[in-house]
Amino acid sequence: MAGPLTVPWMPPHDPGTPALSVVDMHTGGEPLRIVLAGCPEVVGPTLLAKRRYMRQHLDHVRRRLMFEPRGHRDMYGAVLVPSELPDAHLGVLFLNNEGYSSMCGHAVLALGRFALDFGLVPAPPSDAQEALVNIHCPCGLVAAFVECEGCRSRGPVRFHSVPAFVLATDFLVDVPGRGKVVVDIAYGGAFYAFVSAEKLGLDVCSAKMGDLVAAASAVTEAVKAQFKISHPDSEDLAFLYGTILTDGKDTYNEEPTTNICVFADEQVDRSPTGSGVTARIALQYHKGLLELNQTRAFKSSATGSVFTGKAVREAKCGDFKAVIVEVSGQAHYTAMDESSCRSTSSSVFGVLTLLTGGKLD
């Protein structure tokens, strides 16, 4: 009988072939690929400058991480970088099939667990029930609260958003082939257009995914052409990320309300969308349909997974009245082993090692 199989951390390959070590997670079914090692240095004095640098000089890294054969068109990624903010435990650049997002709630929920488990934050007191992880996203500093036992994560994570606000309500947009449609536009770290799927002749809970994607994409392109997005803090944040089709149930109810988010290049979010929930809570609060600290549940029509959200306090963003939103959800490791989970940030290697098949720097 053959002896036990010994698996090296790196499979046999050309030593000159660069490799990227990653950890894969998912939150509510939406994937997150976190780069641990192998990415060239991302240069810039600020996080937004680093985002511009990666777009201009390292976009091949994004493409190799996100697309076939190592990923797929709905893969999502995170590159950890130093932050210039003194209160931040880590900075992050978000990757998708089109480029670089300003915020990603499902990724923040996963990164909260990851940062605690990999020793990227100070160890919480032994009797602590939660650990604080301050994550500098391109939209600003986001505080994640991770349920824990000692230095290990457990259960759900919640985060407090950057100020979320409504940019426009009841905006009439002419959607080619679909007529005039009334949409709302709100910001939850990224800008989204919101419209009830019923206004497009669809049921968000039962329609074919291809039909939902086509309708949402048509709305996104129409809004981009007919409405100028602006953000009071930075032009780097002033773009429409996608469209969220809803079941139209915006008035408070204890039952979940269902939506589907189509963003970037027709990418479908399997989760209820953390930044989308943030923006939708801000929209419902703005319309007087929701009170402070009134929790709502949001369900993904793609997977049935649920996030909860509530507006915890009022805020300002430039001249806009805004709210800080708390979003909660459950993240899971999908490719990890116990030894790497116990490692420190200076020596950790992921189970997945992606052979790039080409030069990375």
Tab-separated table of C-alpha atoms in Angstrom, residues 35-343:
chain	number	residue	atom	x	y	z
A	35	VAL	CA	-4.528	38.291	-2.627
A	36	LEU	CA	-1.997	37.305	0.035
A	37	ALA	CA	1.266	37.382	-1.871
A	38	GLY	CA	2.704	37.815	-5.346
A	39	CYS	CA	1.133	41.110	-6.414
A	40	PRO	CA	3.677	43.794	-7.342
A	41	GLU	CA	3.767	46.864	-5.111
A	42	VAL	CA	0.846	49.239	-5.646
A	43	VAL	CA	2.312	52.760	-5.548
A	44	GLY	CA	0.605	55.950	-4.381
A	45	PRO	CA	0.397	58.349	-1.415
A	46	THR	CA	-3.348	57.752	-0.892
A	47	LEU	CA	-5.689	54.827	-1.396
A	48	LEU	CA	-7.404	56.526	-4.331
A	49	ALA	CA	-3.988	57.195	-5.878
A	50	LYS	CA	-3.131	53.508	-5.436
A	51	ARG	CA	-6.416	52.631	-7.151
A	52	ARG	CA	-5.477	54.815	-10.118
A	53	TYR	CA	-1.974	53.293	-10.209
A	54	MET	CA	-3.293	49.737	-10.252
A	55	ARG	CA	-5.754	50.573	-13.012
A	56	GLN	CA	-3.012	52.130	-15.125
A	57	HIS	CA	-0.068	49.817	-14.439
A	58	LEU	CA	-1.255	46.538	-12.908
A	59	ASP	CA	-4.551	45.805	-14.592
A	60	HIS	CA	-3.128	42.540	-15.940
A	61	VAL	CA	-3.126	41.290	-12.323
A	62	ARG	CA	-6.846	41.969	-12.063
A	63	ARG	CA	-7.548	40.220	-15.357
A	64	ARG	CA	-5.580	37.123	-14.398
A	65	LEU	CA	-7.283	36.893	-11.019
A	66	MET	CA	-10.819	37.535	-12.240
A	67	PHE	CA	-11.141	35.827	-15.603
A	68	GLU	CA	-10.938	32.310	-17.014
A	69	PRO	CA	-9.166	29.978	-16.549
A	70	ARG	CA	-8.313	30.999	-12.946
A	71	GLY	CA	-11.566	32.837	-12.236
A	72	HIS	CA	-14.828	33.619	-14.041
A	73	ARG	CA	-16.687	36.720	-15.194
A	74	ASP	CA	-18.535	37.009	-11.859
A	75	MET	CA	-15.418	36.618	-9.679
A	76	TYR	CA	-14.684	39.419	-7.222
A	77	GLY	CA	-11.316	40.277	-5.688
A	78	ALA	CA	-9.464	42.277	-3.053
A	79	VAL	CA	-5.868	43.471	-2.975
A	80	LEU	CA	-4.685	44.566	0.474
A	81	VAL	CA	-2.532	47.697	0.557
A	82	PRO	CA	-1.218	50.089	3.229
A	83	SER	CA	-3.553	52.923	4.214
A	84	GLU	CA	-2.608	56.526	4.891
A	85	LEU	CA	-5.317	56.769	7.565
A	86	PRO	CA	-3.952	56.378	11.122
A	87	ASP	CA	-7.091	54.565	12.352
A	88	ALA	CA	-7.172	51.998	9.541
A	89	HIS	CA	-5.988	48.441	10.167
A	90	LEU	CA	-5.728	47.799	6.413
A	91	GLY	CA	-6.511	49.325	3.052
A	92	VAL	CA	-8.181	47.461	0.217
A	93	LEU	CA	-8.668	47.781	-3.526
A	94	PHE	CA	-11.721	45.974	-4.906
A	95	LEU	CA	-11.526	44.144	-8.247
A	96	ASN	CA	-14.323	43.075	-10.587
A	97	ASN	CA	-14.823	42.059	-14.214
A	98	GLU	CA	-14.759	45.666	-15.408
A	99	GLY	CA	-12.336	47.424	-13.088
A	100	TYR	CA	-12.178	48.767	-9.559
A	101	SER	CA	-15.094	49.487	-7.234
A	102	SER	CA	-15.246	52.242	-4.627
A	103	MET	CA	-16.997	50.015	-2.040
A	104	CYS	CA	-18.031	46.407	-1.570
A	105	GLY	CA	-20.114	45.368	1.434
A	106	HIS	CA	-19.915	41.608	0.937
A	107	ALA	CA	-16.126	41.932	0.733
A	108	VAL	CA	-15.992	44.005	3.937
A	109	LEU	CA	-17.986	41.320	5.764
A	110	ALA	CA	-15.504	38.686	4.578
A	111	LEU	CA	-12.423	40.833	5.171
A	112	GLY	CA	-13.495	41.420	8.771
A	113	ARG	CA	-13.216	37.686	9.466
A	114	PHE	CA	-10.042	37.389	7.410
A	115	ALA	CA	-8.259	40.277	9.152
A	116	LEU	CA	-8.959	38.846	12.600
A	117	ASP	CA	-8.078	35.246	11.703
A	118	PHE	CA	-4.844	36.262	9.967
A	119	GLY	CA	-3.607	38.567	12.709
A	120	LEU	CA	-3.950	41.830	10.787
A	121	VAL	CA	-5.557	43.544	13.800
A	122	PRO	CA	-4.594	43.650	17.493
A	123	ALA	CA	-5.847	40.656	19.448
A	124	PRO	CA	-9.115	41.500	21.233
A	125	PRO	CA	-9.423	40.959	25.011
A	126	SER	CA	-9.955	37.306	25.902
A	127	ASP	CA	-13.531	37.955	27.016
A	128	ALA	CA	-14.468	40.104	23.987
A	129	GLN	CA	-17.517	39.077	21.967
A	130	GLU	CA	-16.554	41.241	18.975
A	131	ALA	CA	-13.366	42.524	17.390
A	132	LEU	CA	-13.143	45.884	15.625
A	133	VAL	CA	-11.566	45.933	12.153
A	134	ASN	CA	-11.185	49.344	10.507
A	135	ILE	CA	-11.021	48.857	6.745
A	136	HIS	CA	-10.027	51.745	4.494
A	137	CYS	CA	-12.060	51.345	1.299
A	138	PRO	CA	-11.756	53.740	-1.663
A	139	CYS	CA	-14.992	55.415	-0.474
A	140	GLY	CA	-13.619	55.939	3.047
A	141	LEU	CA	-13.119	54.247	6.411
A	142	VAL	CA	-15.562	51.432	7.213
A	143	ALA	CA	-15.763	49.842	10.664
A	144	ALA	CA	-16.399	46.088	10.742
A	145	PHE	CA	-17.408	44.289	13.927
A	146	VAL	CA	-16.506	40.604	13.938
A	147	GLU	CA	-18.055	38.090	16.315
A	148	CYS	CA	-15.176	36.194	17.887
A	149	GLU	CA	-13.913	33.683	20.408
A	150	GLY	CA	-10.450	34.824	21.400
A	151	CYS	CA	-8.526	35.589	18.200
A	152	ARG	CA	-10.770	33.520	15.924
A	153	SER	CA	-13.840	34.730	14.106
A	154	ARG	CA	-17.208	33.098	14.346
A	155	GLY	CA	-20.693	33.802	13.094
A	156	PRO	CA	-21.879	36.997	11.411
A	157	VAL	CA	-20.028	40.253	10.818
A	158	ARG	CA	-21.586	43.722	10.767
A	159	PHE	CA	-20.180	46.977	9.434
A	160	HIS	CA	-20.947	50.683	9.709
A	161	SER	CA	-20.916	52.397	6.346
A	162	VAL	CA	-19.579	55.702	5.147
A	163	PRO	CA	-22.336	58.359	4.993
A	164	ALA	CA	-25.024	57.100	2.596
A	165	PHE	CA	-27.329	59.514	0.795
A	166	VAL	CA	-29.883	59.948	-1.970
A	167	LEU	CA	-28.770	61.714	-5.129
A	168	ALA	CA	-32.097	61.722	-6.993
A	169	THR	CA	-35.631	60.377	-6.597
A	170	ASP	CA	-38.282	59.779	-9.251
A	171	PHE	CA	-35.897	60.534	-12.102
A	172	LEU	CA	-37.541	59.773	-15.441
A	173	VAL	CA	-35.130	57.955	-17.723
A	174	ASP	CA	-35.798	56.908	-21.309
A	175	VAL	CA	-34.652	53.295	-21.604
A	176	PRO	CA	-34.297	52.200	-25.257
A	177	GLY	CA	-36.756	49.453	-26.090
A	178	ARG	CA	-38.445	49.754	-22.684
A	179	GLY	CA	-39.866	53.267	-22.623
A	180	LYS	CA	-39.725	55.844	-19.871
A	181	VAL	CA	-38.959	54.423	-16.417
A	182	VAL	CA	-38.859	56.185	-13.035
A	183	VAL	CA	-35.699	55.413	-11.049
A	184	ASP	CA	-34.054	56.505	-7.810
A	185	ILE	CA	-30.297	57.013	-7.458
A	186	ALA	CA	-28.615	56.531	-4.085
A	187	TYR	CA	-25.097	56.155	-2.687
A	188	GLY	CA	-23.900	53.514	-0.238
A	189	GLY	CA	-20.177	53.781	-0.918
A	190	ALA	CA	-21.044	53.313	-4.603
A	191	PHE	CA	-23.880	54.772	-6.673
A	192	TYR	CA	-26.786	52.596	-7.796
A	193	ALA	CA	-29.974	53.148	-9.757
A	194	PHE	CA	-32.998	51.517	-8.108
A	195	VAL	CA	-36.128	50.450	-9.935
A	196	SER	CA	-38.905	47.972	-9.276
A	197	ALA	CA	-38.556	45.089	-11.720
A	198	GLU	CA	-42.327	45.244	-12.224
A	199	LYS	CA	-41.903	48.589	-14.027
A	200	LEU	CA	-39.843	46.694	-16.597
A	201	GLY	CA	-42.394	43.912	-16.920
A	202	LEU	CA	-40.433	41.428	-14.794
A	203	ASP	CA	-40.798	39.589	-11.510
A	204	VAL	CA	-37.483	39.866	-9.654
A	205	CYS	CA	-38.186	36.600	-7.828
A	206	SER	CA	-39.061	34.401	-10.815
A	207	ALA	CA	-37.786	35.963	-14.040
A	208	LYS	CA	-34.908	34.374	-15.937
A	209	MET	CA	-31.563	35.756	-14.857
A	210	GLY	CA	-30.691	36.708	-18.419
A	211	ASP	CA	-33.823	38.851	-18.656
A	212	LEU	CA	-33.054	40.573	-15.347
A	213	VAL	CA	-29.459	41.255	-16.425
A	214	ALA	CA	-30.559	42.692	-19.774
A	215	ALA	CA	-33.142	44.968	-18.150
A	216	ALA	CA	-30.803	46.198	-15.397
A	217	SER	CA	-27.996	46.826	-17.880
A	218	ALA	CA	-30.309	48.825	-20.138
A	219	VAL	CA	-31.286	51.013	-17.169
A	220	THR	CA	-27.643	51.496	-16.170
A	221	GLU	CA	-26.613	52.631	-19.652
A	222	ALA	CA	-29.618	54.942	-19.949
A	223	VAL	CA	-28.933	56.601	-16.583
A	224	LYS	CA	-25.252	57.028	-17.463
A	225	ALA	CA	-26.259	58.780	-20.681
A	226	GLN	CA	-28.987	60.977	-19.187
A	227	PHE	CA	-27.878	61.820	-15.635
A	228	LYS	CA	-24.578	63.273	-14.429
A	229	ILE	CA	-23.319	61.531	-11.282
A	230	SER	CA	-21.422	63.714	-8.832
A	231	HIS	CA	-19.958	63.145	-5.378
A	232	PRO	CA	-19.151	65.997	-2.967
A	233	ASP	CA	-15.819	64.510	-1.828
A	234	SER	CA	-14.095	63.143	-4.920
A	235	GLU	CA	-14.601	62.718	-8.644
A	236	ASP	CA	-13.015	59.277	-8.246
A	237	LEU	CA	-16.283	58.215	-6.579
A	238	ALA	CA	-18.601	59.874	-9.117
A	239	PHE	CA	-19.755	56.993	-11.302
A	240	LEU	CA	-22.815	54.771	-11.531
A	241	TYR	CA	-21.753	51.264	-10.471
A	242	GLY	CA	-24.911	49.438	-11.511
A	243	THR	CA	-28.650	48.957	-11.209
A	244	ILE	CA	-30.564	47.135	-8.489
A	245	LEU	CA	-33.927	45.673	-9.475
A	246	THR	CA	-36.288	45.304	-6.506
A	247	ASP	CA	-39.623	43.707	-5.693
A	248	GLY	CA	-40.973	47.203	-4.995
A	249	LYS	CA	-41.572	46.461	-1.304
A	250	ASP	CA	-39.897	49.548	0.132
A	251	THR	CA	-42.366	50.214	2.965
A	252	TYR	CA	-41.164	48.673	6.227
A	253	ASN	CA	-42.088	45.058	6.742
A	254	GLU	CA	-40.646	42.299	8.904
A	255	GLU	CA	-40.530	40.004	5.860
A	256	PRO	CA	-37.437	40.245	3.618
A	257	THR	CA	-37.577	42.397	0.516
A	258	THR	CA	-35.922	40.866	-2.535
A	259	ASN	CA	-33.539	42.475	-5.010
A	260	ILE	CA	-30.860	41.632	-7.554
A	261	CYS	CA	-27.818	43.779	-8.314
A	262	VAL	CA	-26.223	43.914	-11.767
A	263	PHE	CA	-22.993	45.915	-11.713
A	264	ALA	CA	-19.734	46.546	-13.582
A	265	ASP	CA	-19.826	44.686	-16.938
A	266	GLU	CA	-23.156	42.865	-16.432
A	267	GLN	CA	-21.745	41.131	-13.348
A	268	VAL	CA	-24.400	39.555	-11.104
A	269	ASP	CA	-24.080	39.784	-7.330
A	270	ARG	CA	-25.080	36.498	-5.690
A	271	SER	CA	-25.495	38.253	-2.330
A	272	PRO	CA	-28.078	40.941	-1.465
A	273	THR	CA	-25.202	43.440	-2.065
A	274	GLY	CA	-23.799	45.188	1.016
A	275	SER	CA	-23.264	48.605	-0.544
A	276	GLY	CA	-26.619	48.222	-2.305
A	277	VAL	CA	-28.367	47.471	0.992
A	278	THR	CA	-26.636	50.558	2.421
A	279	ALA	CA	-27.913	52.752	-0.410
A	280	ARG	CA	-31.403	51.220	-0.301
A	281	ILE	CA	-31.660	51.821	3.456
A	282	ALA	CA	-30.640	55.460	2.848
A	283	LEU	CA	-33.319	55.705	0.157
A	284	GLN	CA	-36.050	54.238	2.362
A	285	TYR	CA	-35.059	56.512	5.261
A	286	HIS	CA	-35.035	59.541	2.934
A	287	LYS	CA	-38.580	58.701	1.807
A	288	GLY	CA	-39.828	58.317	5.377
A	289	LEU	CA	-40.436	54.586	4.963
A	290	LEU	CA	-37.935	53.572	7.638
A	291	GLU	CA	-36.987	54.891	11.058
A	292	LEU	CA	-33.598	54.947	12.751
A	293	ASN	CA	-32.575	51.540	14.161
A	294	GLN	CA	-35.456	49.795	12.379
A	295	THR	CA	-33.950	46.616	10.940
A	296	ARG	CA	-34.931	45.292	7.526
A	297	ALA	CA	-33.959	42.042	5.831
A	298	PHE	CA	-32.843	41.978	2.183
A	299	LYS	CA	-32.874	38.782	0.131
A	300	SER	CA	-30.919	37.991	-3.027
A	301	SER	CA	-33.117	36.687	-5.819
A	302	ALA	CA	-30.066	34.818	-7.161
A	303	THR	CA	-29.318	32.663	-4.102
A	304	GLY	CA	-31.906	33.465	-1.434
A	305	SER	CA	-29.183	34.652	0.941
A	306	VAL	CA	-30.109	37.419	3.379
A	307	PHE	CA	-28.398	40.527	4.767
A	308	THR	CA	-29.937	42.800	7.362
A	309	GLY	CA	-29.573	46.565	7.472
A	310	LYS	CA	-30.614	49.572	9.514
A	311	ALA	CA	-29.858	53.284	9.659
A	312	VAL	CA	-28.087	53.824	12.975
A	313	ARG	CA	-27.626	57.609	12.934
A	314	GLU	CA	-27.900	60.687	10.752
A	315	ALA	CA	-24.830	62.212	9.116
A	316	LYS	CA	-23.757	64.597	6.357
A	317	CYS	CA	-21.888	64.126	3.102
A	318	GLY	CA	-21.121	67.539	1.687
A	319	ASP	CA	-24.503	69.282	1.554
A	320	PHE	CA	-26.417	65.991	1.452
A	321	LYS	CA	-28.353	64.703	4.438
A	322	ALA	CA	-27.026	61.205	4.986
A	323	VAL	CA	-27.200	58.229	7.325
A	324	ILE	CA	-24.698	55.741	8.681
A	325	VAL	CA	-26.016	52.273	7.874
A	326	GLU	CA	-25.235	49.013	9.663
A	327	VAL	CA	-25.218	45.919	7.444
A	328	SER	CA	-24.902	42.364	8.770
A	329	GLY	CA	-24.176	39.112	6.969
A	330	GLN	CA	-22.305	35.825	7.124
A	331	ALA	CA	-19.011	35.185	5.332
A	332	HIS	CA	-17.393	31.769	4.808
A	333	TYR	CA	-13.983	30.453	3.787
A	334	THR	CA	-14.116	28.361	0.631
A	335	ALA	CA	-10.411	27.590	0.205
A	336	MET	CA	-8.402	27.588	3.421
A	337	ASP	CA	-6.562	25.264	5.774
A	338	GLU	CA	-6.026	25.336	9.517
A	339	SER	CA	-2.269	25.915	9.360
A	340	SER	CA	-2.556	29.046	7.231
A	341	CYS	CA	-5.433	30.309	9.387
A	342	ARG	CA	-3.116	30.176	12.420
A	343	SER	CA	-0.276	31.975	10.670
